[in-house]
Coordinates of C-alpha atoms and ligand atoms in Angstrom, one line a residue:
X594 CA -33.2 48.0 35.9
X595 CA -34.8 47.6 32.1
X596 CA -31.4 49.4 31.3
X597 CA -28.9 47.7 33.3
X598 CA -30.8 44.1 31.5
X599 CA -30.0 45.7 28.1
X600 CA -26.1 46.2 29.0
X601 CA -25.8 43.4 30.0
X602 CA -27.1 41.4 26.6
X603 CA -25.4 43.8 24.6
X604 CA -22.1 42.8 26.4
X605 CA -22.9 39.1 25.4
X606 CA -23.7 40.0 22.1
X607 CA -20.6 41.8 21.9
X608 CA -18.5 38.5 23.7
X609 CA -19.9 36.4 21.3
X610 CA -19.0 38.6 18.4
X611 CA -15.4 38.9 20.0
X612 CA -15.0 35.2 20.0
X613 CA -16.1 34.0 17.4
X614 CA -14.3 36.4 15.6
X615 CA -10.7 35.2 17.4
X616 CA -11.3 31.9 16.4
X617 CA -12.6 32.5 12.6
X618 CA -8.9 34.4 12.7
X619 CA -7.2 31.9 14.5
X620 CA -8.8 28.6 11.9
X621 CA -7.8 31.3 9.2
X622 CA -4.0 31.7 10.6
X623 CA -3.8 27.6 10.8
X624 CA -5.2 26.9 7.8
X625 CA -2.5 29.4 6.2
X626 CA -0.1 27.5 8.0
X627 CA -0.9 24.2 6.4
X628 CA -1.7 25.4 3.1
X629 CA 0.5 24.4 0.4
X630 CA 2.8 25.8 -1.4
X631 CA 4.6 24.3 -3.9
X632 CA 3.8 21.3 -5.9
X633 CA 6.5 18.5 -6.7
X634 CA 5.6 16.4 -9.8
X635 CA 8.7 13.6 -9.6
X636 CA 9.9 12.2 -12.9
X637 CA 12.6 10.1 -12.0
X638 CA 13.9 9.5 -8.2
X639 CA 16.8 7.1 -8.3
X640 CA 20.0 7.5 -8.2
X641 CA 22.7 4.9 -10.4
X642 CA 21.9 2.4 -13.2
X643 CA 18.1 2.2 -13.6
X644 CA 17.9 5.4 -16.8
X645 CA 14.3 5.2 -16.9
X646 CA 14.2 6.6 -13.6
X647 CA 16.7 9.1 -12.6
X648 CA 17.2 12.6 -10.6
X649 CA 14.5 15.0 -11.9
X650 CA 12.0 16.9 -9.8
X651 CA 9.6 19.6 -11.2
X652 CA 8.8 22.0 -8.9
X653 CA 5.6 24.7 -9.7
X654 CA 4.0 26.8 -7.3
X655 CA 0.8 25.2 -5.9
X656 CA -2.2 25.5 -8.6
X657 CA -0.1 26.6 -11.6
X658 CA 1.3 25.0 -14.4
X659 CA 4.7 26.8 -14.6
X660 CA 7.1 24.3 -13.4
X661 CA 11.1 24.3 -13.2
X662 CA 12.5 21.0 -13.5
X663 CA 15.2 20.5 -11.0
X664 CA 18.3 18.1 -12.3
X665 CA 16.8 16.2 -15.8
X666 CA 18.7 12.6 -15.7
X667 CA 14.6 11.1 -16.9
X668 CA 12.5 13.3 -18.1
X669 CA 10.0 11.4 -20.7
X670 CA 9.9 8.4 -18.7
X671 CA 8.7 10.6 -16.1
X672 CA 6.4 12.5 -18.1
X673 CA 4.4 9.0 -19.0
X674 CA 4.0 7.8 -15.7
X675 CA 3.0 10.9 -14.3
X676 CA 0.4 11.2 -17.3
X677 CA -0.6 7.3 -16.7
X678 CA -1.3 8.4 -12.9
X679 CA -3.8 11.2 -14.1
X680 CA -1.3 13.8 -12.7
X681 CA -1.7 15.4 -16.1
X682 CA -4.1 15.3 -18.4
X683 CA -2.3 16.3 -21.5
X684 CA 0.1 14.6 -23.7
X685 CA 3.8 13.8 -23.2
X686 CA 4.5 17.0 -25.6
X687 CA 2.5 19.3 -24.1
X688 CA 3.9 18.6 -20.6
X689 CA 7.3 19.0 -22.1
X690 CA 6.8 21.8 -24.1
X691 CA 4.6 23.9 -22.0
X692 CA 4.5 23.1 -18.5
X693 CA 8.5 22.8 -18.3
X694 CA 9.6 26.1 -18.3
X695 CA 13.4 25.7 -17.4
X696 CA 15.6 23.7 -16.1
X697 CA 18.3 23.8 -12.6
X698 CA 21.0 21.1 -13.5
X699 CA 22.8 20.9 -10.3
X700 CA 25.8 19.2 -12.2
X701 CA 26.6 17.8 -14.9
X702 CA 26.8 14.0 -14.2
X703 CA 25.2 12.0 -16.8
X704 CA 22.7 10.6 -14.3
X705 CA 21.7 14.2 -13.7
X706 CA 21.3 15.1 -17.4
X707 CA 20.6 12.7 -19.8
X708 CA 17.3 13.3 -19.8
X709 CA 17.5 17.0 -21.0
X710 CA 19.8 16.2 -23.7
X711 CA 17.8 12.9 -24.9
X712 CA 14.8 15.3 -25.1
X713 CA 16.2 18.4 -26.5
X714 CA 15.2 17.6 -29.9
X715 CA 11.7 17.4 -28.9
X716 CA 11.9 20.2 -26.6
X717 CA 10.5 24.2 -26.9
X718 CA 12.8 27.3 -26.2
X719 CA 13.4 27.7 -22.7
X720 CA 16.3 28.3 -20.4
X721 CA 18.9 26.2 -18.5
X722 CA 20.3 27.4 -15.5
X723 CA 23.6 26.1 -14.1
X724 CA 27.0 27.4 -12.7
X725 CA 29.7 28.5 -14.1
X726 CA 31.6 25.2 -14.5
X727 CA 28.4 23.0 -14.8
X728 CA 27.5 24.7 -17.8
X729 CA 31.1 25.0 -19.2
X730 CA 31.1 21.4 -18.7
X731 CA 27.6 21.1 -20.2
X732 CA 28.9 22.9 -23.2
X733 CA 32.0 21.3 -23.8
X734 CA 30.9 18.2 -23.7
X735 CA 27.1 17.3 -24.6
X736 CA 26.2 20.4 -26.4
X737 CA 29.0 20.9 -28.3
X738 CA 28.0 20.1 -32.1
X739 CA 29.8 17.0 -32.1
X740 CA 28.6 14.2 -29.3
X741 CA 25.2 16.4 -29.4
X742 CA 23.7 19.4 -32.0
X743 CA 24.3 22.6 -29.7
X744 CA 20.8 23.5 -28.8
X745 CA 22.2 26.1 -26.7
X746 CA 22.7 29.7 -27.4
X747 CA 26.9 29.5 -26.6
X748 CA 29.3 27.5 -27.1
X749 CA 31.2 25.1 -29.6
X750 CA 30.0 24.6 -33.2
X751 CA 26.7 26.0 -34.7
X752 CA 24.8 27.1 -31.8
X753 CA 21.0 26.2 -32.5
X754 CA 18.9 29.0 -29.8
X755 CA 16.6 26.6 -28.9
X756 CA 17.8 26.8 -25.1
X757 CA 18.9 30.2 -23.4
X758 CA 22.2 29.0 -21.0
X759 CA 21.9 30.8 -17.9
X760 CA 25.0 30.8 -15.9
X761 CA 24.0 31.4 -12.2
X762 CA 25.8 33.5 -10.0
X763 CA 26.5 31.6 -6.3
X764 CA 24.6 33.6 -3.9
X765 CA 22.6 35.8 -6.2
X766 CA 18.9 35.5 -6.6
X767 CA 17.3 35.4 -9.7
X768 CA 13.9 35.5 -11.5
X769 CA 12.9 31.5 -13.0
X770 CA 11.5 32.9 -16.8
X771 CA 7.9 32.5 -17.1
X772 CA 7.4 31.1 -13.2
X773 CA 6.5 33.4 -10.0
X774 CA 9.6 31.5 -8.7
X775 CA 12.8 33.1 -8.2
X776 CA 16.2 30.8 -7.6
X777 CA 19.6 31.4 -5.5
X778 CA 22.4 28.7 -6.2
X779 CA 24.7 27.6 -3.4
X780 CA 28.1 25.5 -4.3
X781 CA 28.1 21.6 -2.7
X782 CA 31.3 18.9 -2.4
X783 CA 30.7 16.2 -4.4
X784 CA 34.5 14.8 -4.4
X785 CA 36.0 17.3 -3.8
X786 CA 36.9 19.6 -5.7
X787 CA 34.5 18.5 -8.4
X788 CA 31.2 20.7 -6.9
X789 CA 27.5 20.3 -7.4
X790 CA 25.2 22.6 -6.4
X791 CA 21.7 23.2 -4.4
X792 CA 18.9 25.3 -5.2
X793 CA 17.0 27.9 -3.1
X794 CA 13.7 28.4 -4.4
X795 CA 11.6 31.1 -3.2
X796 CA 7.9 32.0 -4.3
X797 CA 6.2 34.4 -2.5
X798 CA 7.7 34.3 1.3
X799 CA 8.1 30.5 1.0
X800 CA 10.7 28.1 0.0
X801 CA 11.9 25.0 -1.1
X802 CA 15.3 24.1 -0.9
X803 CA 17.1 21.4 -3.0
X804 CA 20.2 20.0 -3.1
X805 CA 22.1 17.6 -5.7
X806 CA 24.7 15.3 -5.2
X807 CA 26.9 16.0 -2.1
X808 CA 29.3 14.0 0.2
X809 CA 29.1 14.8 3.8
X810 CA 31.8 18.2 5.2
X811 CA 33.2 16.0 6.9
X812 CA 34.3 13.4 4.3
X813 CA 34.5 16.1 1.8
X814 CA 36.4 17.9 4.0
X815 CA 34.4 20.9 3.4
X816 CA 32.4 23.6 5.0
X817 CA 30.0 23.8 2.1
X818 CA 27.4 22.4 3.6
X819 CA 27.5 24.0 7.1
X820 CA 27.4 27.2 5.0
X821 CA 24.3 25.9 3.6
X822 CA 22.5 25.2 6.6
X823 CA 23.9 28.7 8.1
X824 CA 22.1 30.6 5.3
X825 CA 19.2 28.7 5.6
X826 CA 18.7 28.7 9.7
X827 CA 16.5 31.4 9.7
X828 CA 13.9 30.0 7.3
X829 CA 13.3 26.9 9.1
X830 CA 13.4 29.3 12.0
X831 CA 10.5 31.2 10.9
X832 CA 8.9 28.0 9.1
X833 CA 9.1 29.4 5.4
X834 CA 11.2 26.6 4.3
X835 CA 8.6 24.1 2.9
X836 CA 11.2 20.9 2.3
X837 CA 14.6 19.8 1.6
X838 CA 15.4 17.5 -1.1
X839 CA 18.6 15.9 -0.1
X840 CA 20.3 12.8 -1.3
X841 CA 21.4 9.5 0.7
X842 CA 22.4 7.1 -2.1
X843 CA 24.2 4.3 0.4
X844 CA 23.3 2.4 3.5
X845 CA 25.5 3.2 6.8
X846 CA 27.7 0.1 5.8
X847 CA 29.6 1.7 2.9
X848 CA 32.6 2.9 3.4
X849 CA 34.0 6.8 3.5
X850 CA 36.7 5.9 0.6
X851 CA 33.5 4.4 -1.2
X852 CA 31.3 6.9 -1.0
X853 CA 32.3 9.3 -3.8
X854 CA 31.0 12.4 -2.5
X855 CA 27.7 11.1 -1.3
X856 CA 25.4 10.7 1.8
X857 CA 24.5 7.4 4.1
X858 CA 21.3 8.0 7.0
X859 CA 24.4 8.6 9.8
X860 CA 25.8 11.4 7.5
X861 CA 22.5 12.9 6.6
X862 CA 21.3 13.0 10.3
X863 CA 25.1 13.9 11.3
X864 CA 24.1 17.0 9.2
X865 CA 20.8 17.4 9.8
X866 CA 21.2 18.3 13.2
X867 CA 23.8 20.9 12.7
X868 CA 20.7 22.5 11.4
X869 CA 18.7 21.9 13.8
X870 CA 21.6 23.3 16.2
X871 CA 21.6 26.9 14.0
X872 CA 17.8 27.0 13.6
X873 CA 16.5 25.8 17.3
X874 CA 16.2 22.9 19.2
X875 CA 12.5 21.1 18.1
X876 CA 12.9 23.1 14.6
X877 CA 13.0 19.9 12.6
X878 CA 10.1 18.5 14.1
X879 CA 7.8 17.3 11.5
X880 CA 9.5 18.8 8.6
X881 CA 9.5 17.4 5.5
X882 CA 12.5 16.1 4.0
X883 CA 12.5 14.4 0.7
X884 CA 15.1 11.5 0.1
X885 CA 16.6 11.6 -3.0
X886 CA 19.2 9.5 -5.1
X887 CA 18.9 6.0 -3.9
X888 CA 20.8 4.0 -5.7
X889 CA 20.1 0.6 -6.1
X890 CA 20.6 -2.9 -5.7
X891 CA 16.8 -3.4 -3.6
X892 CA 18.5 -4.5 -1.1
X893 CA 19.9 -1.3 -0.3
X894 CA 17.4 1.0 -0.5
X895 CA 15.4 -1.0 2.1
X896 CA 18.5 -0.8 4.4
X897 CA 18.5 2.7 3.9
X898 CA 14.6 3.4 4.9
X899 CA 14.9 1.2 7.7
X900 CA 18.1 2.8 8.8
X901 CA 16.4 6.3 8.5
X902 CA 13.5 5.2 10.4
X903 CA 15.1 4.2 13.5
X904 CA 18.1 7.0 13.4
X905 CA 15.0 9.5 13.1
X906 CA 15.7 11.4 16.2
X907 CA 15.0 14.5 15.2
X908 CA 11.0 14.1 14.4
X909 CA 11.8 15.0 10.8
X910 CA 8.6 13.7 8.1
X911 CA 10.9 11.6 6.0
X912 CA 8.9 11.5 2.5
X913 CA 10.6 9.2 -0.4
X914 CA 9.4 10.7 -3.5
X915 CA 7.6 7.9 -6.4
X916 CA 8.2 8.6 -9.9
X917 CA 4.9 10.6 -11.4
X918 CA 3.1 11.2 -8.3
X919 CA 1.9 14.7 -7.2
X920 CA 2.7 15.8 -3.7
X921 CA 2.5 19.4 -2.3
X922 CA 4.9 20.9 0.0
Ligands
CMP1702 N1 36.5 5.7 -8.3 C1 35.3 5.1 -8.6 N2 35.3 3.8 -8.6 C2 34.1 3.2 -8.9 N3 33.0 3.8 -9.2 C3 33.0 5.2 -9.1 C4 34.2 5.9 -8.8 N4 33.9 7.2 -8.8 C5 32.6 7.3 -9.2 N5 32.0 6.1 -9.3 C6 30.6 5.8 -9.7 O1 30.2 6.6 -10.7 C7 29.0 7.2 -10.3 C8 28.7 8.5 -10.9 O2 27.5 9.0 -10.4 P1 27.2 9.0 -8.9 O3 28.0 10.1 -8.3 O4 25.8 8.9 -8.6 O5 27.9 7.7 -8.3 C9 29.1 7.3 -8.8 C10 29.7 6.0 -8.5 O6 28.7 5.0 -8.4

């Protein structure tokens, strides 16, 4: 009897022990779900006229200072705000010097750029990453010891060193200097033929994915985009792609002959759910995608959120990036 008693409390014992240690696992298995993984530090978020606020996104794994700054049309601007917002807690230099350890130009547009070259001067050795023809086009005709001193280490005139040019490879992935991050560049249609390009970035086994400027396939008459959301199905799939950074720069109202080679909330949703076709119905639900490239007047880029917000059938968590504040992915 005294023995059958015992049994029986060290069964409970042993239940409790059990359970508690399923859900101590299971709080631990959510709670790596949810954690972050990146951080995104905007510095400029617009697309078109306004300079002290254009394309540029850095992008450092979460609690590290080792950022990549993704396109570069405003980069002190940027800097300021951020440092006005407490995001940093050094000076202007320091954040350009040290915590900027590269940059991904996506192409070379002005809008995209001007910020790197504006800075250069002021800037430490590092290395830019681009395709083949953004960076031809990069050397040519900013770097190019006549409209700019060549900072670069190829290239027209008296090349300086000061910047490494990296020309990526589409489709092959490779190491970000001086980051944990490593980078695989696919080609987009932004008038076609002139192409821009998007960014996988992985660290670890997670990823962010961003894209620069791009027209719709089906304006562009192009499949580079379905490509793109072939190759990266599986990572929504498997919920290792943290966001997407993708443009819509007009309300629905603008015309296809005026869009040059950009995005309206029909076209991005149009797109979107060919994604969510290749990576599973309910896939997109809740994911985050960051809206980039507005382009001004006001007026617009009101039309635009509301637009999103009711055409939102996919559940996606719309997030429009502000210029120096923090947000984790
Ligand atoms: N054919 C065109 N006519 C008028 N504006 C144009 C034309 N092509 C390009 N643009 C503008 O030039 C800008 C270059 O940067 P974006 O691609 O952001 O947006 C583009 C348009 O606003």
């Amino acid at each position: 009897m005294k023995f059958a008693f015992l049994k029986i409390d060290i069964m409970s014992h042993f239940g409790r022990f059990l359970l508690c240690f399923i859900l101590i696992s299971l709080n631990a298995f959510s709670q790596k779900e949810q954690k972050s993984s990146f951080q995104v530090v905007p510095l400029g978020i617009k697309g078109g006229i306004d300079e002290k606020n254009l394309s540029a996104y850095l992008l450092a794994p979460t609690d590290t200072k080792d950022f990549i700054c993704l396109d570069a049309g405003t980069v002190n601007a940027g800097i300021e705000k951020a440092i006005q917002n407490k995001v940093f807690k050094v000076s202007t230099s320091e954040v350009l010097r040290k915590y900027i350890k590269g940059y991904l130009i996506s192409h070379a547009h002005l809008d995209h750029v001007s910020g790197l070259i504006i800075n250069s001067p002021a800037d430490s050795s590092k290395t830019v990453y681009a395709t083949q023809k953004c960076m031809e086009m990069m050397e040519n005709h900013y770097f190019n010891d006549q409209t700019w001193a060549n900072f670069g280490d190829k290239g027209p005139g008296f090349p300086l060193k000061k910047y490494h040019f990296q020309t990526l490879n589409l489709g092959e992935e490779i190491p970000l200097s001086h980051t944990s991050m490593t980078v695989k560049a696919f080609p987009l249609s932004h008038v076609n033929p002139f192409e821009s390009t998007a960014f996988l970035v992985k660290n670890g086994d997670t990823y962010a994915l961003y894209l620069g400027d791009t027209g719709p396939d089906a304006v562009e008459k192009s499949d580079k985009l379905n490509a793109l959301w072939t190759a990266v199905a599986p990572l929504v799939k498997n919920k290792q792609l943290k966001g997407i950074f993708i443009e819509v720069s007009f309300p629905n109202e603008q015309p296809d002959q005026f869009l040059f080679g950009h995005l309206t909330p029909n076209y991005l949703m149009k797109e979107l759910h060919v994604l969510e076709d290749l990576a599973g119905k309910g896939t997109l639900n809740n994911f985050k995608v960051i809206i980039t490239h507005l382009k001004p007047p006001a007026k617009n880029i009101i039309k635009i959120k509301e637009q999103l917000k009711t055409q939102n059938d996919l559940g996606l968590n719309i997030i429009y990036p502000e210029q120096g504040k923090k947000f984790e992915l």
